[in-house]
mmCIF file of C-alpha atoms and ligand atoms in Angstrom:
data_model
loop_
_atom_site.group_PDB
_atom_site.id
_atom_site.type_symbol
_atom_site.label_atom_id
_atom_site.label_comp_id
_atom_site.label_asym_id
_atom_site.label_seq_id
_atom_site.Cartn_x
_atom_site.Cartn_y
_atom_site.Cartn_z
ATOM 1 C CA MET K 245 6.724 -28.413 -16.878
ATOM 2 C CA ARG K 246 3.086 -28.686 -15.943
ATOM 3 C CA SER K 247 0.330 -26.246 -15.244
ATOM 4 C CA LEU K 248 -1.182 -26.471 -11.772
ATOM 5 C CA PHE K 249 -3.416 -23.402 -12.048
ATOM 6 C CA PRO K 250 -5.623 -22.649 -13.834
ATOM 7 C CA VAL K 251 -5.811 -26.298 -14.775
ATOM 8 C CA THR K 252 -7.908 -26.124 -17.914
ATOM 9 C CA ASP K 253 -7.564 -22.746 -19.548
ATOM 10 C CA LEU K 254 -3.850 -22.190 -19.232
ATOM 11 C CA THR K 255 -3.037 -25.724 -20.304
ATOM 12 C CA LYS K 256 -5.135 -25.375 -23.433
ATOM 13 C CA SER K 257 -3.910 -21.953 -24.390
ATOM 14 C CA ALA K 258 -0.301 -22.618 -23.511
ATOM 15 C CA VAL K 259 0.041 -25.976 -25.142
ATOM 16 C CA GLY K 260 -2.481 -25.474 -27.936
ATOM 17 C CA ASP K 261 -2.708 -29.173 -28.471
ATOM 18 C CA GLU K 262 -5.523 -31.357 -27.237
ATOM 19 C CA ASP K 263 -4.168 -34.565 -28.724
ATOM 20 C CA PRO K 264 -4.724 -37.037 -25.858
ATOM 21 C CA SER K 265 -1.677 -39.026 -26.895
ATOM 22 C CA ARG K 266 0.561 -36.063 -26.131
ATOM 23 C CA PRO K 267 0.943 -35.578 -22.409
ATOM 24 C CA LEU K 268 0.276 -32.074 -21.219
ATOM 25 C CA THR K 269 2.568 -32.502 -18.272
ATOM 26 C CA ASP K 270 6.215 -33.204 -17.678
ATOM 27 C CA ARG K 271 7.589 -32.046 -20.963
ATOM 28 C CA GLU K 272 9.533 -28.900 -21.714
ATOM 29 C CA TRP K 273 7.253 -26.153 -22.968
ATOM 30 C CA THR K 274 8.411 -24.369 -26.060
ATOM 31 C CA LEU K 275 9.308 -20.710 -25.759
ATOM 32 C CA ASP K 276 6.222 -19.959 -27.821
ATOM 33 C CA GLU K 277 4.021 -21.790 -25.335
ATOM 34 C CA LEU K 278 5.648 -19.954 -22.461
ATOM 35 C CA ALA K 279 5.174 -16.658 -24.291
ATOM 36 C CA ASP K 280 1.450 -17.401 -24.638
ATOM 37 C CA ALA K 281 1.235 -18.231 -20.957
ATOM 38 C CA TYR K 282 3.004 -15.018 -19.915
ATOM 39 C CA ALA K 283 1.510 -12.617 -22.463
ATOM 40 C CA TYR K 284 0.978 -9.067 -21.269
ATOM 41 C CA PRO K 285 -2.693 -8.187 -20.765
ATOM 42 C CA THR K 286 -4.532 -6.756 -23.726
ATOM 43 C CA GLY K 287 -7.197 -4.103 -23.607
ATOM 44 C CA LEU K 288 -5.324 -1.635 -21.408
ATOM 45 C CA PRO K 289 -5.954 2.061 -22.154
ATOM 46 C CA ALA K 290 -3.621 3.346 -24.886
ATOM 47 C CA GLY K 291 -0.234 4.244 -23.451
ATOM 48 C CA ALA K 292 -0.988 2.773 -20.025
ATOM 49 C CA PRO K 293 1.997 0.964 -18.499
ATOM 50 C CA TRP K 294 1.912 -2.557 -17.104
ATOM 51 C CA LEU K 295 4.735 -3.207 -14.665
ATOM 52 C CA ARG K 296 5.554 -6.801 -13.879
ATOM 53 C CA ALA K 297 8.379 -8.075 -11.734
ATOM 54 C CA ASN K 298 10.248 -11.319 -12.144
ATOM 55 C CA MET K 299 11.960 -12.601 -9.010
ATOM 56 C CA VAL K 300 13.158 -15.855 -7.484
ATOM 57 C CA SER K 301 13.053 -16.762 -3.810
ATOM 58 C CA THR K 302 13.993 -19.764 -1.709
ATOM 59 C CA LEU K 303 11.430 -21.419 0.553
ATOM 60 C CA ASP K 304 12.748 -19.350 3.452
ATOM 61 C CA GLY K 305 12.584 -16.105 1.525
ATOM 62 C CA ALA K 306 16.170 -15.580 0.374
ATOM 63 C CA ALA K 307 16.510 -13.607 -2.853
ATOM 64 C CA GLN K 308 20.141 -14.520 -3.362
ATOM 65 C CA HIS K 309 22.904 -16.928 -2.475
ATOM 66 C CA ASP K 310 26.496 -15.737 -2.294
ATOM 67 C CA GLY K 311 25.333 -12.331 -3.476
ATOM 68 C CA ARG K 312 23.634 -13.529 -6.661
ATOM 69 C CA SER K 313 20.345 -15.108 -7.668
ATOM 70 C CA GLN K 314 21.894 -17.714 -9.969
ATOM 71 C CA GLY K 315 22.436 -20.261 -7.185
ATOM 72 C CA ILE K 316 18.731 -20.428 -6.354
ATOM 73 C CA SER K 317 17.516 -20.509 -9.961
ATOM 74 C CA CYS K 318 17.249 -23.408 -12.438
ATOM 75 C CA ALA K 319 17.059 -24.030 -16.181
ATOM 76 C CA ALA K 320 13.264 -23.684 -16.328
ATOM 77 C CA ASP K 321 13.475 -20.437 -14.352
ATOM 78 C CA MET K 322 15.963 -19.114 -16.890
ATOM 79 C CA ARG K 323 13.629 -20.063 -19.749
ATOM 80 C CA ILE K 324 10.855 -18.071 -18.113
ATOM 81 C CA PHE K 325 13.329 -15.243 -17.417
ATOM 82 C CA GLY K 326 14.181 -15.198 -21.122
ATOM 83 C CA THR K 327 10.524 -15.386 -22.125
ATOM 84 C CA LEU K 328 9.579 -12.447 -19.946
ATOM 85 C CA ARG K 329 12.372 -10.442 -21.543
ATOM 86 C CA GLY K 330 11.186 -11.566 -24.950
ATOM 87 C CA LEU K 331 7.777 -10.045 -24.259
ATOM 88 C CA ALA K 332 8.913 -6.791 -22.641
ATOM 89 C CA ASP K 333 9.548 -3.334 -24.077
ATOM 90 C CA VAL K 334 11.925 -2.494 -21.260
ATOM 91 C CA VAL K 335 13.749 -4.274 -18.437
ATOM 92 C CA VAL K 336 13.995 -1.987 -15.400
ATOM 93 C CA VAL K 337 16.759 -2.897 -12.984
ATOM 94 C CA GLY K 338 18.514 -1.394 -9.982
ATOM 95 C CA ALA K 339 22.132 -0.347 -10.370
ATOM 96 C CA GLU K 340 23.358 -2.748 -7.696
ATOM 97 C CA THR K 341 21.975 -5.741 -9.566
ATOM 98 C CA VAL K 342 23.637 -4.445 -12.733
ATOM 99 C CA ARG K 343 26.950 -4.145 -10.899
ATOM 100 C CA LEU K 344 26.761 -7.459 -9.013
ATOM 101 C CA GLU K 345 25.299 -9.603 -11.760
ATOM 102 C CA GLY K 346 27.302 -8.093 -14.614
ATOM 103 C CA TYR K 347 24.334 -7.103 -16.751
ATOM 104 C CA ARG K 348 24.729 -7.232 -20.499
ATOM 105 C CA PRO K 349 22.359 -5.931 -23.201
ATOM 106 C CA ALA K 350 19.257 -7.993 -23.849
ATOM 107 C CA ARG K 351 19.628 -10.327 -26.814
ATOM 108 C CA ALA K 352 17.397 -10.623 -29.876
ATOM 109 C CA ARG K 353 15.916 -14.113 -29.758
ATOM 110 C CA GLU K 354 14.621 -15.797 -32.883
ATOM 111 C CA ALA K 355 11.834 -17.450 -30.865
ATOM 112 C CA PHE K 356 10.261 -14.068 -30.106
ATOM 113 C CA ALA K 357 11.100 -12.208 -33.333
ATOM 114 C CA GLY K 358 7.734 -12.680 -35.055
ATOM 115 C CA ARG K 359 5.771 -11.893 -31.920
ATOM 116 C CA ARG K 360 7.825 -8.740 -31.291
ATOM 117 C CA ALA K 361 7.488 -7.529 -34.857
ATOM 118 C CA ALA K 362 3.710 -8.060 -34.764
ATOM 119 C CA ALA K 363 3.531 -6.092 -31.517
ATOM 120 C CA GLY K 364 5.553 -3.242 -33.012
ATOM 121 C CA GLN K 365 8.478 -3.908 -30.675
ATOM 122 C CA GLY K 366 12.170 -3.634 -31.451
ATOM 123 C CA PRO K 367 14.342 -6.761 -31.683
ATOM 124 C CA ALA K 368 15.048 -6.814 -27.933
ATOM 125 C CA PRO K 369 13.905 -4.934 -24.857
ATOM 126 C CA ALA K 370 15.797 -1.869 -23.745
ATOM 127 C CA VAL K 371 17.465 -2.107 -20.348
ATOM 128 C CA ALA K 372 16.718 0.800 -17.999
ATOM 129 C CA VAL K 373 19.148 1.106 -15.083
ATOM 130 C CA VAL K 374 17.883 2.996 -12.026
ATOM 131 C CA THR K 375 20.686 4.839 -10.267
ATOM 132 C CA GLY K 376 21.218 7.856 -8.079
ATOM 133 C CA SER K 377 25.000 7.804 -7.926
ATOM 134 C CA MET K 378 25.481 7.133 -11.665
ATOM 135 C CA ASP K 379 28.356 4.974 -10.452
ATOM 136 C CA LEU K 380 28.223 2.751 -13.509
ATOM 137 C CA ASP K 381 30.933 1.671 -15.915
ATOM 138 C CA PHE K 382 29.763 3.261 -19.143
ATOM 139 C CA SER K 383 32.449 1.453 -21.131
ATOM 140 C CA LEU K 384 30.628 -1.858 -20.638
ATOM 141 C CA PRO K 385 28.724 -3.522 -23.502
ATOM 142 C CA LEU K 386 25.459 -2.801 -21.651
ATOM 143 C CA PHE K 387 25.950 0.836 -22.617
ATOM 144 C CA THR K 388 28.110 0.656 -25.726
ATOM 145 C CA GLU K 389 26.705 -2.345 -27.602
ATOM 146 C CA PRO K 390 22.969 -2.699 -26.999
ATOM 147 C CA LEU K 391 20.595 -3.464 -29.850
ATOM 148 C CA VAL K 392 18.401 -0.676 -28.521
ATOM 149 C CA PRO K 393 19.918 2.126 -26.460
ATOM 150 C CA THR K 394 20.172 1.491 -22.741
ATOM 151 C CA LEU K 395 18.364 3.981 -20.531
ATOM 152 C CA VAL K 396 19.792 5.411 -17.341
ATOM 153 C CA VAL K 397 17.018 6.531 -14.996
ATOM 154 C CA THR K 398 18.151 9.040 -12.404
ATOM 155 C CA GLY K 399 17.257 12.240 -10.567
ATOM 156 C CA ALA K 400 17.634 15.833 -11.733
ATOM 157 C CA GLY K 401 20.554 16.288 -9.335
ATOM 158 C CA ALA K 402 22.696 13.496 -10.749
ATOM 159 C CA PRO K 403 26.310 14.567 -11.376
ATOM 160 C CA ASP K 404 26.638 16.426 -14.685
ATOM 161 C CA ASP K 405 29.868 14.682 -15.635
ATOM 162 C CA ARG K 406 28.258 11.272 -15.185
ATOM 163 C CA ILE K 407 25.224 12.322 -17.220
ATOM 164 C CA ALA K 408 27.618 13.417 -19.951
ATOM 165 C CA ALA K 409 29.505 10.127 -19.735
ATOM 166 C CA ALA K 410 26.286 8.151 -20.067
ATOM 167 C CA GLY K 411 25.257 10.162 -23.114
ATOM 168 C CA LYS K 412 28.681 9.800 -24.688
ATOM 169 C CA ALA K 413 28.442 6.028 -24.329
ATOM 170 C CA GLY K 414 25.146 6.091 -26.210
ATOM 171 C CA ALA K 415 22.766 5.746 -23.264
ATOM 172 C CA GLU K 416 19.630 7.827 -22.939
ATOM 173 C CA VAL K 417 19.353 9.585 -19.588
ATOM 174 C CA VAL K 418 15.830 9.746 -18.171
ATOM 175 C CA ILE K 419 15.208 12.198 -15.346
ATOM 176 C CA ALA K 420 12.562 10.831 -13.002
ATOM 177 C CA GLY K 421 13.066 12.548 -9.671
ATOM 178 C CA GLU K 422 14.490 15.427 -7.713
ATOM 179 C CA GLY K 423 17.977 15.421 -6.212
ATOM 180 C CA THR K 424 19.586 12.101 -6.926
ATOM 181 C CA ARG K 425 16.528 10.034 -6.026
ATOM 182 C CA VAL K 426 14.262 8.440 -8.584
ATOM 183 C CA ASP K 427 10.552 8.567 -7.876
ATOM 184 C CA PRO K 428 9.471 5.027 -8.792
ATOM 185 C CA ALA K 429 6.002 6.034 -10.008
ATOM 186 C CA ARG K 430 7.506 8.792 -12.135
ATOM 187 C CA ALA K 431 10.028 6.350 -13.591
ATOM 188 C CA VAL K 432 7.173 4.115 -14.714
ATOM 189 C CA ARG K 433 5.417 7.111 -16.293
ATOM 190 C CA GLU K 434 8.565 8.427 -17.978
ATOM 191 C CA LEU K 435 9.255 5.058 -19.574
ATOM 192 C CA ALA K 436 5.636 4.662 -20.659
ATOM 193 C CA GLY K 437 5.806 8.139 -22.173
ATOM 194 C CA ARG K 438 8.579 6.841 -24.423
ATOM 195 C CA GLY K 439 6.292 4.073 -25.643
ATOM 196 C CA LEU K 440 7.784 1.512 -23.249
ATOM 197 C CA THR K 441 4.547 0.331 -21.685
ATOM 198 C CA ARG K 442 5.275 -3.399 -21.342
ATOM 199 C CA GLN K 443 7.610 -3.042 -18.409
ATOM 200 C CA LEU K 444 9.527 -5.786 -16.636
ATOM 201 C CA THR K 445 11.536 -5.200 -13.504
ATOM 202 C CA GLU K 446 14.146 -7.745 -12.492
ATOM 203 C CA GLY K 447 14.696 -6.066 -9.135
ATOM 204 C CA GLY K 448 16.763 -6.085 -7.128
ATOM 205 C CA PRO K 449 14.955 -6.129 -3.846
ATOM 206 C CA ARG K 450 15.663 -2.512 -2.943
ATOM 207 C CA LEU K 451 14.203 -1.280 -6.229
ATOM 208 C CA LEU K 452 11.268 -3.686 -6.184
ATOM 209 C CA GLY K 453 10.392 -2.621 -2.636
ATOM 210 C CA GLN K 454 9.989 0.944 -3.873
ATOM 211 C CA PHE K 455 7.726 -0.076 -6.739
ATOM 212 C CA VAL K 456 5.614 -2.007 -4.241
ATOM 213 C CA ALA K 457 5.506 0.874 -1.756
ATOM 214 C CA ALA K 458 4.562 3.300 -4.539
ATOM 215 C CA GLY K 459 1.672 1.029 -5.529
ATOM 216 C CA VAL K 460 2.765 0.754 -9.164
ATOM 217 C CA LEU K 461 3.487 -2.955 -9.405
ATOM 218 C CA ASP K 462 0.797 -4.691 -11.469
ATOM 219 C CA GLU K 463 2.113 -8.245 -11.525
ATOM 220 C CA LEU K 464 4.656 -10.437 -9.805
ATOM 221 C CA CYS K 465 6.166 -13.482 -11.506
ATOM 222 C CA LEU K 466 7.672 -15.301 -8.566
ATOM 223 C CA THR K 467 9.720 -18.450 -8.784
ATOM 224 C CA LEU K 468 9.720 -20.413 -5.554
ATOM 225 C CA SER K 469 12.929 -22.385 -5.412
ATOM 226 C CA PRO K 470 12.783 -25.629 -3.379
ATOM 227 C CA MET K 471 15.779 -24.657 -1.278
ATOM 228 C CA LEU K 472 16.436 -23.481 2.242
ATOM 229 C CA THR K 473 19.398 -21.237 2.913
ATOM 230 C CA ALA K 474 18.834 -19.585 6.330
ATOM 231 C CA GLY K 475 21.220 -16.683 6.877
ATOM 232 C CA ASP K 476 20.532 -13.020 6.342
ATOM 233 C CA ALA K 477 19.958 -12.775 2.591
ATOM 234 C CA GLN K 478 17.599 -10.071 1.327
ATOM 235 C CA ARG K 479 14.043 -11.047 0.532
ATOM 236 C CA ILE K 480 12.592 -10.111 -2.843
ATOM 237 C CA ALA K 481 11.272 -6.688 -1.809
ATOM 238 C CA GLY K 482 13.026 -4.538 0.762
ATOM 239 C CA GLY K 483 12.949 -0.973 1.974
ATOM 240 C CA PRO K 484 11.051 0.766 4.722
ATOM 241 C CA GLY K 485 7.729 -0.985 4.126
ATOM 242 C CA GLY K 486 4.936 -0.231 6.574
ATOM 243 C CA ALA K 487 2.211 0.070 3.937
ATOM 244 C CA VAL K 488 -1.017 -1.840 4.391
ATOM 245 C CA PRO K 489 -0.481 -5.276 2.807
ATOM 246 C CA GLU K 490 -2.004 -5.327 -0.640
ATOM 247 C CA ARG K 491 -3.800 -8.438 -1.815
ATOM 248 C CA PHE K 492 -2.718 -9.913 -5.155
ATOM 249 C CA PHE K 493 -4.529 -12.618 -7.092
ATOM 250 C CA LEU K 494 -3.064 -15.839 -8.423
ATOM 251 C CA ALA K 495 -3.133 -15.796 -12.238
ATOM 252 C CA SER K 496 -1.167 -18.956 -12.985
ATOM 253 C CA LEU K 497 1.048 -21.571 -11.409
ATOM 254 C CA LEU K 498 3.488 -23.840 -13.210
ATOM 255 C CA GLU K 499 5.751 -26.527 -11.770
ATOM 256 C CA GLU K 500 8.928 -28.230 -12.844
ATOM 257 C CA ALA K 501 11.270 -30.323 -10.731
ATOM 258 C CA GLY K 502 9.814 -28.925 -7.523
ATOM 259 C CA PHE K 503 10.224 -25.298 -8.596
ATOM 260 C CA LEU K 504 6.944 -23.338 -8.604
ATOM 261 C CA PHE K 505 6.463 -20.560 -11.118
ATOM 262 C CA SER K 506 3.669 -18.332 -9.901
ATOM 263 C CA ARG K 507 2.152 -15.244 -11.423
ATOM 264 C CA TYR K 508 0.146 -12.877 -9.261
ATOM 265 C CA ARG K 509 -1.752 -9.807 -10.446
ATOM 266 C CA ARG K 510 -3.118 -6.817 -8.626
ATOM 267 C CA THR K 511 -6.534 -7.349 -10.158
ATOM 268 C CA ASP K 512 -8.317 -10.635 -10.623
ATOM 269 C CA SER K 513 -9.642 -9.738 -14.088
HETATM 270 N N1 LIG I 837 16.066 -13.118 -6.352
HETATM 271 C C1 LIG I 837 15.960 -12.328 -7.381
HETATM 272 O O1 LIG I 837 15.068 -12.540 -8.191
HETATM 273 C C2 LIG I 837 16.910 -11.184 -7.563
HETATM 274 C C3 LIG I 837 16.683 -10.273 -8.591
HETATM 275 C C4 LIG I 837 17.579 -9.209 -8.733
HETATM 276 C C5 LIG I 837 18.643 -9.085 -7.871
HETATM 277 N N2 LIG I 837 18.810 -9.991 -6.894
HETATM 278 C C6 LIG I 837 19.937 -9.865 -5.957
HETATM 279 O O2 LIG I 837 19.735 -8.674 -5.224
HETATM 280 C C7 LIG I 837 20.976 -8.074 -4.923
HETATM 281 C C8 LIG I 837 21.013 -6.647 -5.429
HETATM 282 O O3 LIG I 837 19.805 -6.018 -5.111
HETATM 283 P P1 LIG I 837 19.703 -4.715 -4.184
HETATM 284 O O4 LIG I 837 18.319 -4.705 -3.662
HETATM 285 O O5 LIG I 837 20.834 -4.686 -3.237
HETATM 286 O O6 LIG I 837 19.927 -3.547 -5.186
HETATM 287 P P2 LIG I 837 19.136 -3.045 -6.489
HETATM 288 O O7 LIG I 837 17.714 -2.788 -6.136
HETATM 289 O O8 LIG I 837 19.443 -3.915 -7.638
HETATM 290 O O9 LIG I 837 19.907 -1.695 -6.727
HETATM 291 C C9 LIG I 837 19.953 -0.718 -5.732
HETATM 292 C C10 LIG I 837 20.542 0.482 -6.363
HETATM 293 O O10 LIG I 837 19.647 0.968 -7.363
HETATM 294 C C11 LIG I 837 19.638 2.368 -7.345
HETATM 295 N N3 LIG I 837 18.337 2.795 -6.851
HETATM 296 C C12 LIG I 837 17.343 2.054 -6.328
HETATM 297 N N4 LIG I 837 16.308 2.832 -6.037
HETATM 298 C C13 LIG I 837 16.650 4.084 -6.383
HETATM 299 C C14 LIG I 837 15.984 5.340 -6.338
HETATM 300 N N5 LIG I 837 14.741 5.467 -5.868
HETATM 301 N N6 LIG I 837 16.644 6.426 -6.769
HETATM 302 C C15 LIG I 837 17.904 6.332 -7.263
HETATM 303 N N7 LIG I 837 18.585 5.169 -7.342
HETATM 304 C C16 LIG I 837 17.940 4.066 -6.905
HETATM 305 C C17 LIG I 837 20.745 2.795 -6.406
HETATM 306 O O11 LIG I 837 21.889 2.816 -7.237
HETATM 307 P P3 LIG I 837 23.181 3.733 -6.962
HETATM 308 O O12 LIG I 837 23.873 3.058 -5.834
HETATM 309 O O13 LIG I 837 23.927 3.666 -8.251
HETATM 310 O O14 LIG I 837 22.680 5.084 -6.619
HETATM 311 C C18 LIG I 837 20.792 1.644 -5.427
HETATM 312 O O15 LIG I 837 22.038 1.528 -4.765
HETATM 313 C C19 LIG I 837 22.026 -8.941 -5.574
HETATM 314 O O16 LIG I 837 22.489 -9.853 -4.619
HETATM 315 C C20 LIG I 837 21.248 -9.667 -6.638
HETATM 316 O O17 LIG I 837 21.829 -10.901 -6.948
HETATM 317 C C21 LIG I 837 17.978 -11.034 -6.704
#
């Protein structure tokens, strides 16, 4: 892995080693180095959320292959995926991704334990599933065996029996909208109100598109996979769109084996 941008600062802070005999490029970064490189911003107002997304796309914009993202990912992408989880208070994910990708509870990782304890975080991030239908299998480990209770984010009109089933499984139900729809900005606020301010969304594209349209996405960690797939796969953010394109600023760019790991922020500070 090597840093392409910013060349000096990120390399120094991420690697923390200016020994000229130790190449700064083309070696696997430790999880600690990756965690430094992807640290959440400091100095935000108390209780203010920071919502980052982590997504992977092919060169031609496909967000999945054969219905999953695994086929367009790589080992380094998965290390960054794990690092971003290791830094987050909560992983926010759409119900379809949970169903298709067989989501399990987030693990406690030794590599992040000290950092999490120092930041006052639990051993692993909570997973927050956004759903209107509540059509989720509450007998799965995601709901019955998490280290920290899984959250189910839904609207006030969600079916009562499904709300009861979620609660019985041990999940916390968060109401963040009217009817069965979740208001994405309200979801961010509701989670932040529970102390979950370091937010990470892993999509999918339909959910991410709503965060983008609502103007609540602060940062995008985008892996560009050196593959072409053609076809009619979703791109990373879907939905109605139509909003004026919003400019984001490149914060960092890493490379390994032709994969580019970019990080864009809404503000350039
Ligand atoms: N490339 C990547 O980085 C990446 C990342 C994640 C996923 N993916 C891929 O993307 C695909 C799945 O993504 P997707 O876009 O189809 O679905 P998704 O965004 O994961 O989930 C959509 C579902 O989330 C719930 N939802 C979303 N917005 C809602 C709202 N405002 N109110 C209430 N519920 C809401 C609904 O669940 P209910 O149906 O339960 O109401 C909806 O059907 C899979 O192929 C997956 O592999 C790719």
